[in-house]
CSV table of C-alpha atoms in Angstrom, one decimal:
chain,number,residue,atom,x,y,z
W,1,UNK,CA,16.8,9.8,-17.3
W,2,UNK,CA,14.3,8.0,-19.0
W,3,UNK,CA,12.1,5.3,-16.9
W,4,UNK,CA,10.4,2.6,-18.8
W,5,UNK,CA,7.5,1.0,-15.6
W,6,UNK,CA,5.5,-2.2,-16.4
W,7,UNK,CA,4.0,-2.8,-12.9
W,8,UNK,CA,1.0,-5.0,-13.0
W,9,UNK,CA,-1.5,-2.2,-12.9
W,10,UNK,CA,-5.6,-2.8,-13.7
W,11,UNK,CA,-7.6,0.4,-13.8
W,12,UNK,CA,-10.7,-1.6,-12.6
W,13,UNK,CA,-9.4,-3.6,-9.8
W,14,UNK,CA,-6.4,-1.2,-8.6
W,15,UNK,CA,-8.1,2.2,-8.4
W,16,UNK,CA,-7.0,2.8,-4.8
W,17,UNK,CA,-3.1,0.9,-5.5
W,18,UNK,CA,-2.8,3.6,-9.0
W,19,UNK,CA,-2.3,6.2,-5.7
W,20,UNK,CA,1.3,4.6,-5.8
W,21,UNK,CA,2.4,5.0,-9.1
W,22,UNK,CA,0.0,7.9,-9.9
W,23,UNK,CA,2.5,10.2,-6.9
W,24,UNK,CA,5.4,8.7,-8.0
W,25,UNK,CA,5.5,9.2,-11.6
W,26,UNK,CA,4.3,12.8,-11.1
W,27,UNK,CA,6.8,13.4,-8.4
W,28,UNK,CA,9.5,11.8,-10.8
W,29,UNK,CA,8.4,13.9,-13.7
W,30,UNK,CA,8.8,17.2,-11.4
W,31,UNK,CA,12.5,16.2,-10.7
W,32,UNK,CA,12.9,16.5,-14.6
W,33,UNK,CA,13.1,12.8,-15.8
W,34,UNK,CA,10.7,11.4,-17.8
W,35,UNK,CA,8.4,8.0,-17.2
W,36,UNK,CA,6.5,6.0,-19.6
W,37,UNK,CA,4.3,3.5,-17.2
W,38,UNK,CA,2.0,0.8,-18.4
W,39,UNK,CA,-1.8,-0.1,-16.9
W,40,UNK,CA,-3.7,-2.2,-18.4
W,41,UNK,CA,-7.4,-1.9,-19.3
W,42,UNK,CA,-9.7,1.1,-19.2
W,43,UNK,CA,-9.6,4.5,-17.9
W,44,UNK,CA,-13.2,5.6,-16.8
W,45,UNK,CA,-12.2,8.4,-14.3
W,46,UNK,CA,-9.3,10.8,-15.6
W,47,UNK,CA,-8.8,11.7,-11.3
W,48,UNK,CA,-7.7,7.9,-11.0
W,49,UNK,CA,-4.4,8.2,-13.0
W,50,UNK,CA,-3.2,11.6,-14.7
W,51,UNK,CA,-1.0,12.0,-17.2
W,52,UNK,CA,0.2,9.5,-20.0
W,53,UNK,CA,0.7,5.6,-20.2
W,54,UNK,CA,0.9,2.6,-22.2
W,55,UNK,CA,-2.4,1.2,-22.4
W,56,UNK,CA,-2.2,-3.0,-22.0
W,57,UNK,CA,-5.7,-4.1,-23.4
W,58,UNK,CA,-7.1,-7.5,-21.3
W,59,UNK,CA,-10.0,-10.0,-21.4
W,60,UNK,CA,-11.9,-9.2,-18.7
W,61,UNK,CA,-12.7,-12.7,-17.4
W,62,UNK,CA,-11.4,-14.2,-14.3
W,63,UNK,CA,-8.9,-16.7,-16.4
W,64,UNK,CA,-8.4,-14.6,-19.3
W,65,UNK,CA,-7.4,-11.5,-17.6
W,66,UNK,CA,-3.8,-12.6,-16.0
W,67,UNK,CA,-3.5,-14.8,-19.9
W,68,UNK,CA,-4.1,-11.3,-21.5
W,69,UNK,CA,-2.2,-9.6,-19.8
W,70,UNK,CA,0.8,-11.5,-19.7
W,71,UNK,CA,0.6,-11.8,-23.7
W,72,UNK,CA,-0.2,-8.3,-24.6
W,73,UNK,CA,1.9,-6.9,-21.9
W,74,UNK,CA,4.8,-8.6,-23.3
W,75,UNK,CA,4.3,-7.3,-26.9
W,76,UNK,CA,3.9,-4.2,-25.6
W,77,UNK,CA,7.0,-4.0,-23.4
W,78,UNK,CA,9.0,-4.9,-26.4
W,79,UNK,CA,7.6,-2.3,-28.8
W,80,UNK,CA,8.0,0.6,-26.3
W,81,UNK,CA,11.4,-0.7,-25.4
W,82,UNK,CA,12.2,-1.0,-28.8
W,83,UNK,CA,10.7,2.9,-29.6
W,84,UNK,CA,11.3,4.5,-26.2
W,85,UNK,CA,14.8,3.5,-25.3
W,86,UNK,CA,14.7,3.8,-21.6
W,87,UNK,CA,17.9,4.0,-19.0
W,88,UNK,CA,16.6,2.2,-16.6
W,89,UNK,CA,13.2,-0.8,-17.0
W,90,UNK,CA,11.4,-1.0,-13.7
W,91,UNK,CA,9.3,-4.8,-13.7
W,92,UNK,CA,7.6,-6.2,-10.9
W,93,UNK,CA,7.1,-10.3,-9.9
W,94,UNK,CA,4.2,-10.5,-12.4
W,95,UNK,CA,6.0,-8.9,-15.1
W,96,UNK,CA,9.8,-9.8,-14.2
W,97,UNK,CA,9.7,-12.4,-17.2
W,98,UNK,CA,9.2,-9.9,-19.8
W,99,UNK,CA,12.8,-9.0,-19.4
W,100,UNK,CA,13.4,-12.7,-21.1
W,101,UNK,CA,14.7,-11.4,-24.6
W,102,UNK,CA,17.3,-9.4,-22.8
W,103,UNK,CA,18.6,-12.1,-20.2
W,104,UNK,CA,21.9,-13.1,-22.5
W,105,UNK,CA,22.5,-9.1,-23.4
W,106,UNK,CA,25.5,-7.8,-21.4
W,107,UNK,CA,24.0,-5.7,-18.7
W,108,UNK,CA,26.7,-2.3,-20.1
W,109,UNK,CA,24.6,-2.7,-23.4
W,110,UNK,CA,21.1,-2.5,-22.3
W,111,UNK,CA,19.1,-0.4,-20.0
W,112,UNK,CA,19.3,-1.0,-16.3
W,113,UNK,CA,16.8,-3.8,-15.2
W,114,UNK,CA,15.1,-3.6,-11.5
W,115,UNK,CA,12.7,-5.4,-10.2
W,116,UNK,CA,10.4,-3.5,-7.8
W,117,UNK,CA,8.1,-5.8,-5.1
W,118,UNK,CA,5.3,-3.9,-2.9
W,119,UNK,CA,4.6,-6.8,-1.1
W,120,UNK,CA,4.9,-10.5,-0.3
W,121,UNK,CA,3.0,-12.9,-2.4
W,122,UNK,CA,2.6,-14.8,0.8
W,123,UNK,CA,1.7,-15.0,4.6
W,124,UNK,CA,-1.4,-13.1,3.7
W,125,UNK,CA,-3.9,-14.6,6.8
W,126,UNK,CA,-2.1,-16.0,9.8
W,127,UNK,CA,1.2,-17.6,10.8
W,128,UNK,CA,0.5,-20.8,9.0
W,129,UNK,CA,1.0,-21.3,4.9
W,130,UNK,CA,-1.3,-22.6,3.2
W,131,UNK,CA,-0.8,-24.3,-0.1
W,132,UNK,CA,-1.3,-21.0,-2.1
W,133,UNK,CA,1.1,-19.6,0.6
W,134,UNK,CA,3.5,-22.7,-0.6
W,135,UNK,CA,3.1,-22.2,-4.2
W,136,UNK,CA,3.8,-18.3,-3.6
W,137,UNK,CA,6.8,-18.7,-1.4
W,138,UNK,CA,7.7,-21.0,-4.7
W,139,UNK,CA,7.0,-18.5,-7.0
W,140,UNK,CA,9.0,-15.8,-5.3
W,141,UNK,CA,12.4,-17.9,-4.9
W,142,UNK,CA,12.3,-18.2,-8.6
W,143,UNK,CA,11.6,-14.7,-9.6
W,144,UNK,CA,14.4,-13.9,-7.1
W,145,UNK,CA,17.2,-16.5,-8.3
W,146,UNK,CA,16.5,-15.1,-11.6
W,147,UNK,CA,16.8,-11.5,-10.8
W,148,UNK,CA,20.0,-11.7,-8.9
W,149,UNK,CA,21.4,-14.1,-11.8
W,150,UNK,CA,20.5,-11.6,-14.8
W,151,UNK,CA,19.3,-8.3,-13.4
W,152,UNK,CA,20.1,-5.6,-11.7
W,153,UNK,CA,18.7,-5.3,-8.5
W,154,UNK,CA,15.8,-4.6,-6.7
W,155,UNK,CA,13.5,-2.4,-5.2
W,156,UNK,CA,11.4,-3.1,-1.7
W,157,UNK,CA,9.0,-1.4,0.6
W,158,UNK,CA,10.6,-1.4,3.7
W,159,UNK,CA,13.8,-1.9,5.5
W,160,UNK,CA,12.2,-5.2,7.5
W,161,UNK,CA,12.0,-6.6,3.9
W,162,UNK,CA,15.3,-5.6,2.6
W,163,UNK,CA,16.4,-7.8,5.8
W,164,UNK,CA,14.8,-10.4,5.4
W,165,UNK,CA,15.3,-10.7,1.3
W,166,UNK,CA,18.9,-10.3,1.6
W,167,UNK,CA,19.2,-13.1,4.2
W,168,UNK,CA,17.0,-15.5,2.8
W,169,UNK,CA,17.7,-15.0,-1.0
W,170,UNK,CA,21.8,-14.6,-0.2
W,171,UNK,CA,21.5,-10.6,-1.7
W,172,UNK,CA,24.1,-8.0,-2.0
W,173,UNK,CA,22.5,-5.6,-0.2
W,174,UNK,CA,23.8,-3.0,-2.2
W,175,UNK,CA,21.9,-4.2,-5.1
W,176,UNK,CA,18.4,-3.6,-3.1
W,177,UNK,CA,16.9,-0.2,-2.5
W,178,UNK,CA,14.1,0.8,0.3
W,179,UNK,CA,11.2,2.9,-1.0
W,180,UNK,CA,8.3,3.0,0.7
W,181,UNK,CA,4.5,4.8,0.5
W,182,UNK,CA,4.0,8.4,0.7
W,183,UNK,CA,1.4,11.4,0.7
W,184,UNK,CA,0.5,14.5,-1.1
W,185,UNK,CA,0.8,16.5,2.1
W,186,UNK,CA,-1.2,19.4,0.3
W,187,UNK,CA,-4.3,17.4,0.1
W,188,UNK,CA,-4.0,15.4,3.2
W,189,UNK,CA,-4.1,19.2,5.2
W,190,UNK,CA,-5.7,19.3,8.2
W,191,UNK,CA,-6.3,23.1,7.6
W,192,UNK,CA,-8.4,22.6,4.9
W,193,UNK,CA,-10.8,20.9,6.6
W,194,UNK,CA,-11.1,22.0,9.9
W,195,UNK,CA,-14.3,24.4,10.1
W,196,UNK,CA,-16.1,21.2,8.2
W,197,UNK,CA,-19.5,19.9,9.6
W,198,UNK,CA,-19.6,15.9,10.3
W,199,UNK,CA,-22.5,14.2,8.6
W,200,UNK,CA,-25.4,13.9,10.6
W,201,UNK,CA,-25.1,10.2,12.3
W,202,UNK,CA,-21.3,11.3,13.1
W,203,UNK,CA,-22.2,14.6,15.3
W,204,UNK,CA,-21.3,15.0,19.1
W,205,UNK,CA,-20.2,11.2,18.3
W,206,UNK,CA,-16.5,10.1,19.6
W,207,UNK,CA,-15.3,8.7,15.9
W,208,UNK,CA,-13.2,5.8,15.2
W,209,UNK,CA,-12.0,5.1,11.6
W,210,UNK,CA,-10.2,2.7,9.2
W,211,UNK,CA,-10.6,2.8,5.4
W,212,UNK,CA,-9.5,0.8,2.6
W,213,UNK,CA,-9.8,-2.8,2.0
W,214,UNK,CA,-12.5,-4.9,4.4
W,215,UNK,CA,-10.8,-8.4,4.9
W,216,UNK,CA,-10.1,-10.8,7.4
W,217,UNK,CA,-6.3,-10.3,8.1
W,218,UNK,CA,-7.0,-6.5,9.0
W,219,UNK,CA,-8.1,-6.6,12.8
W,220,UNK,CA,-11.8,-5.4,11.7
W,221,UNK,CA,-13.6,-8.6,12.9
W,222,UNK,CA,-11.5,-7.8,16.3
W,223,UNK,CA,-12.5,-4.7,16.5
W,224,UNK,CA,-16.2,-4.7,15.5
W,225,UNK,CA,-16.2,-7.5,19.1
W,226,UNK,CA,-14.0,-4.9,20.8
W,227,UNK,CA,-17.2,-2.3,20.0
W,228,UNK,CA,-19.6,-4.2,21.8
W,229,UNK,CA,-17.4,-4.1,24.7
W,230,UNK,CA,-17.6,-0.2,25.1
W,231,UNK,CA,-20.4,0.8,26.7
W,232,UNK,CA,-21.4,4.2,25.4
W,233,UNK,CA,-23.7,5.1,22.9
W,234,UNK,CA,-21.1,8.3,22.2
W,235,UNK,CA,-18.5,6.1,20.1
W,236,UNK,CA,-18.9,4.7,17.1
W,237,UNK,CA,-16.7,3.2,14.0
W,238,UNK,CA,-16.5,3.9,10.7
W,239,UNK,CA,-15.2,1.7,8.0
W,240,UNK,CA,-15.0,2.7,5.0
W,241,UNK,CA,-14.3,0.6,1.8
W,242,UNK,CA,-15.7,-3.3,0.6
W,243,UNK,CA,-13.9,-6.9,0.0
W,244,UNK,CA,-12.0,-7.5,-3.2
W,245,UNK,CA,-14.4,-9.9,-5.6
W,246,UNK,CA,-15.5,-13.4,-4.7
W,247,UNK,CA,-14.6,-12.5,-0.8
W,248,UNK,CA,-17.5,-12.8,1.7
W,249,UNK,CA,-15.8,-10.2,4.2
W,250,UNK,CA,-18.2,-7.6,3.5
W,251,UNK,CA,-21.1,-9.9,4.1
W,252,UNK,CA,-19.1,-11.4,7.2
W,253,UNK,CA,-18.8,-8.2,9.0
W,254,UNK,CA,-22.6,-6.7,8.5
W,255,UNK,CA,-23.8,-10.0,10.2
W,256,UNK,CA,-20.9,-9.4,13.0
W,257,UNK,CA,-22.7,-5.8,13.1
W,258,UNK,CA,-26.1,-7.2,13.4
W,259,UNK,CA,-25.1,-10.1,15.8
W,260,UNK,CA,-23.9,-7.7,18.6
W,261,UNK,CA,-27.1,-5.1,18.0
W,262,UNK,CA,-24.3,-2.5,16.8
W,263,UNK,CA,-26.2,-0.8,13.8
W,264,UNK,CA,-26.2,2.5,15.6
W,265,UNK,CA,-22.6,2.5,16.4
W,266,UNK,CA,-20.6,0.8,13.8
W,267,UNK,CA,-21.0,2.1,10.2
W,268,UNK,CA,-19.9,0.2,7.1
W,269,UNK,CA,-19.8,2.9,4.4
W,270,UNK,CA,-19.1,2.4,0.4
W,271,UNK,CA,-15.6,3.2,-1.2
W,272,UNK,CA,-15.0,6.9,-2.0
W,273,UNK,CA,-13.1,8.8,-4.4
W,274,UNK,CA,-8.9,8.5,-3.0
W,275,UNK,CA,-9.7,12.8,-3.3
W,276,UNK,CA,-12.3,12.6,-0.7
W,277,UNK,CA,-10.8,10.4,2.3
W,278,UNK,CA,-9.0,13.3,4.0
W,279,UNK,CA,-12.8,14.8,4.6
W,280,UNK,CA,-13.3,11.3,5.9
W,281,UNK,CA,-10.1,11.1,8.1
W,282,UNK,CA,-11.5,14.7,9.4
W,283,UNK,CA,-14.8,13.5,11.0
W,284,UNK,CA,-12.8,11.1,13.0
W,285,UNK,CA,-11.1,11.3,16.3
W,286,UNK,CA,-8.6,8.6,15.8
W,287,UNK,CA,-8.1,5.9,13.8
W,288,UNK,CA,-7.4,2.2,14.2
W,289,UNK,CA,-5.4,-0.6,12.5
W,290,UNK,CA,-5.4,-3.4,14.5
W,291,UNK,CA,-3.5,-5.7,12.2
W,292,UNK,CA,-2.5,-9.3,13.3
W,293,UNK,CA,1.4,-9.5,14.1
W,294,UNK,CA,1.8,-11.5,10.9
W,295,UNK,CA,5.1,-11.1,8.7
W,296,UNK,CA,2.8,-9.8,5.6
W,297,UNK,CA,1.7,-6.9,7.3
W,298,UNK,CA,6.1,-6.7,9.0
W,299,UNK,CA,6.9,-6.1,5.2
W,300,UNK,CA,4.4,-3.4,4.2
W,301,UNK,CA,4.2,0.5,4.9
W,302,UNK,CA,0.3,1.0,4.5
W,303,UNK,CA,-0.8,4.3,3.2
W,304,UNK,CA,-3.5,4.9,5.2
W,305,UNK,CA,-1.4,5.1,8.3
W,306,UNK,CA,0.3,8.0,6.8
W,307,UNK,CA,-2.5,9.8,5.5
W,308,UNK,CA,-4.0,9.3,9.0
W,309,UNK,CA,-0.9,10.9,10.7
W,310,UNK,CA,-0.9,13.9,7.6
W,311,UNK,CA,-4.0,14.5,9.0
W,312,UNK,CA,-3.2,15.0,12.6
W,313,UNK,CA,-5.0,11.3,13.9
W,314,UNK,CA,-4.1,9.3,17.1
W,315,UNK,CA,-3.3,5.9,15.5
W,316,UNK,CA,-4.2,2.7,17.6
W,317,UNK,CA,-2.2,0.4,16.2
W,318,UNK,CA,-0.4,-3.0,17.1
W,319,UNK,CA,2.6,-3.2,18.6
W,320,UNK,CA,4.9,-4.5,15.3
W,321,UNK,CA,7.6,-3.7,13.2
W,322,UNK,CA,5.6,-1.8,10.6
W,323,UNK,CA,3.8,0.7,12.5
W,324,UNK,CA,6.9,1.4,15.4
W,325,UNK,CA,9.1,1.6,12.2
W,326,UNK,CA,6.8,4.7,10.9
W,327,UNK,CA,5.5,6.3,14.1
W,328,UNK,CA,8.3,5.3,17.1
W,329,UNK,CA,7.7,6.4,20.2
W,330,UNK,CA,5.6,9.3,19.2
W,331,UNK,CA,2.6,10.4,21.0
W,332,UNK,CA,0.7,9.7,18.2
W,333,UNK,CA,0.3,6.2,18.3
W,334,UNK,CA,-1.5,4.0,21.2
W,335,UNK,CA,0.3,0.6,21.1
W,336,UNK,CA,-1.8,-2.5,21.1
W,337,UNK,CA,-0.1,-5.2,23.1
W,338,UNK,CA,-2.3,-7.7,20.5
W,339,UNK,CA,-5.6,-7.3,18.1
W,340,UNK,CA,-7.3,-9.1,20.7
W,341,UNK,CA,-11.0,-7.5,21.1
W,342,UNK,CA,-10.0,-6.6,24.9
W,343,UNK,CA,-6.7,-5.2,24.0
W,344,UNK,CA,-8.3,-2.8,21.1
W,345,UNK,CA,-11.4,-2.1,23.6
W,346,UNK,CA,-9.0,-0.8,26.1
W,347,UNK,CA,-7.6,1.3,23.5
W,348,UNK,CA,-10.5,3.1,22.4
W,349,UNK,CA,-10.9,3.9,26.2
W,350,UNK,CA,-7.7,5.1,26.7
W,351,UNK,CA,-8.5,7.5,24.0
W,352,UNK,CA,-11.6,8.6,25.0
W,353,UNK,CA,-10.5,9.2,28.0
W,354,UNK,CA,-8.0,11.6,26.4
W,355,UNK,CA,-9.8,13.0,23.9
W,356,UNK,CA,-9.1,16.1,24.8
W,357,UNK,CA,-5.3,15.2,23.7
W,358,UNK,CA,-5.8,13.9,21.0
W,359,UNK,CA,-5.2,16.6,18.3
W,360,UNK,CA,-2.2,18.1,20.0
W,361,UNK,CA,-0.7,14.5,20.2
W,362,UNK,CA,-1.7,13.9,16.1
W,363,UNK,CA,0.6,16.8,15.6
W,364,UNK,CA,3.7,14.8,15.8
W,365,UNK,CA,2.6,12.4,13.1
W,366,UNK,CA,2.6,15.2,11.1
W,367,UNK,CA,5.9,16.3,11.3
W,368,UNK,CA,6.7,12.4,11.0
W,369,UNK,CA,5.0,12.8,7.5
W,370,UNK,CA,6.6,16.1,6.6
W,371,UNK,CA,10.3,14.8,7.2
W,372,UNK,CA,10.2,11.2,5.9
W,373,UNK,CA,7.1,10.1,3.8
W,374,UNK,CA,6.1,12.8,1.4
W,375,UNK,CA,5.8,11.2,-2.7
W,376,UNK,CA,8.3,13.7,-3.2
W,377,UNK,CA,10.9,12.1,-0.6
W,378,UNK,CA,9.9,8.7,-1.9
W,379,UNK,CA,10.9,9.3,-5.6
W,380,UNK,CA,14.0,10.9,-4.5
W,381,UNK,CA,14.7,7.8,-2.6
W,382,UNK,CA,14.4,5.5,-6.1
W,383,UNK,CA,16.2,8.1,-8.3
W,384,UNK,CA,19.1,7.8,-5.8
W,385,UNK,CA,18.7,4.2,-5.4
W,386,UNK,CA,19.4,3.9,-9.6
W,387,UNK,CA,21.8,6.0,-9.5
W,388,UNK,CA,23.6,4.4,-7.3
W,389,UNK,CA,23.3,1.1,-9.5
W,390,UNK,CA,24.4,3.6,-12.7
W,391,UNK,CA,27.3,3.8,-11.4
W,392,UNK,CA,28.3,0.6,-9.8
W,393,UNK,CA,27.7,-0.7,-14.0
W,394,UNK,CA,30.1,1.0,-14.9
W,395,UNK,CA,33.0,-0.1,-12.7
């Protein structure tokens, strides 16, 4: 099978989000098929994305760079559809219009079209839209009226979102396939990193952890307040990671830090190479993801939470669809009744107080991992998804 991808990919902005695509078109490769996946602008670190792809060159200028993109990623698409003559076209909402020229081509005589969404446009903050929330929500019913009218279905993240699409949007839900993040269980290994030392502001220190993304929808305000509730000098938290451009989150959370005299015992460190976060995840005892109960975070599998459970980690986590979807009634998750600051503070005590239980309770999670989220599993789950579509064409 032959897999033409135009996700909206930018090597400068999307280093961590490559991890996606980066697993998956390896995995897919492995299985024998062969991809052909664009990203647009410059490669400066070969670790970010092995392997080949369709360059998209773009203006690097806030305006510009979508314009670009949009211009010489269509020209692109055309010329490698043209030369590569995939089976199957995998788009995404930004680049779902690209499949324009081939709207009026009866679907038996040209390649399969599917439109694959990580994650909603919308509901990003809190309960409430806003008017970019409006214009998204806008945005989205289009792109979906015109895939089920001229495509071929569609790929989603999670089973909470293939609900929720096929009721709102009136789907077949035969036409919409579940697959969701994964991890390279040979690098996320506990074994391979437990004989090694904790840096020296981490030792004989009871470690909490989140990486990734430092915003204000993630729980980190909420849980920065919920450390200056716990009243020992023996537990501190580590985040690890900065705001996307032109957000003041970063800058937010250091004066959070400072306002509640927390420097010793809260630690904001820089972004690290996506190879070195399982030595990270190893310092730490557990880790926490105190996300709001907001229907963004309902319709996303975040990869951290299962590299955390690869690694053997405790998970404090709020009590929502995405996290009891994963984890279940496992030991390895403490349930947050809310992301209130008392609710996580009580958390981190219950943990300390069983500290001694944690690793054999993080062992669950990785069997969790083993049986149902490994890249491999995931790209099994999209082959047999198009499959499935193959042959429903040809009736």
């Amino acid at each position: 099978m032959k897999i033409l991808w135009f996700p909206r990919l930018q090597f400068d902005i999307d280093k961590l989000h490559i991890t996606t695509w980066r697993e998956m078109c390896k995995e897919i490769t492995n299985l024998g098929h062969h991809v052909e996946i664009a990203i647009a602008g410059q490669q400066n670190n070969e670790e970010i994305f092995t392997g080949k792809y369709i360059r998209i060159p773009i203006i690097r200028i806030k305006f510009f760079r979508s314009l670009s993109f949009w211009i010489t990623g269509f020209f692109k698409y055309i010329i490698n559809y043209c030369k590569f003559n995939p089976d199957v076209v995998i788009l995404n909402l930004y680049t779902i219009w690209f499949s324009l020229p081939l709207m009026f081509v009866p679907s038996k005589k040209r390649s399969l079209i599917i439109v694959d969404n990580r994650s909603p446009f919308y509901n990003l903050t809190s309960q409430r839209s806003t008017i970019q929330d409006i214009f998204f929500k806008f945005y989205t019913r289009i792109s979906y009226l015109y895939c089920k009218s001229f495509l071929d279905g569609m790929t989603v993240i999670t089973g909470h979102y293939k609900q929720n699409v096929c009721k709102d949007f009136k789907f077949d839900v035969s036409v919409i396939g579940v697959w969701g993040s994964g991890v390279d269980i040979e690098r996320f290994s506990p074994q391979k990193y437990r004989n090694r030392d904790a840096p020296f502001f981490l030792k004989d220190k009871f470690v909490i952890m989140q990486h990734g993304g430092i915003s204000y929808n993630r729980g980190l305000f909420e849980t920065v307040e919920a450390m200056s509730m716990i009243e020992r000098e023996d537990v501190c938290l580590v985040l690890i990671g900065t705001a996307i451009a032109g957000s003041k989150a970063k800058d937010d959370i250091l004066q959070l830090i400072k306002k509640f005299k927390l420097e010793k015992n809260v630690f904001v460190l820089p972004p690290v190479p996506h190879a070195e976060i399982p030595m990270y995840i190893s310092y730490c005892d557990c880790a926490i993801m105190a996300y709001p109960n907001i229907e963004y975070w309902n319709n996303n599998n975040p990869i951290k939470l299962l590299e955390y459970l690869a690694m053997g980690k405790v998970v404090m986590c709020t009590d929502m669809w995405t996290f009891k979807e994963v984890i279940g009634n496992k030991n390895c998750a403490y349930y947050l009744k809310d992301n209130s600051p008392e609710s996580i503070a009580q958390a981190i005590h219950v943990c300390y107080q069983n500290r001694e239980s944690l690793q054999e309770w993080g062992k669950e999670g990785i069997e969790v991992i083993k049986e149902r989220y490994t890249w491999h599993k995931q790209a099994q789950r999209l082959l047999d998804f198009i499959v499935k579509l193959q042959q429903r064409e040809k009736l």
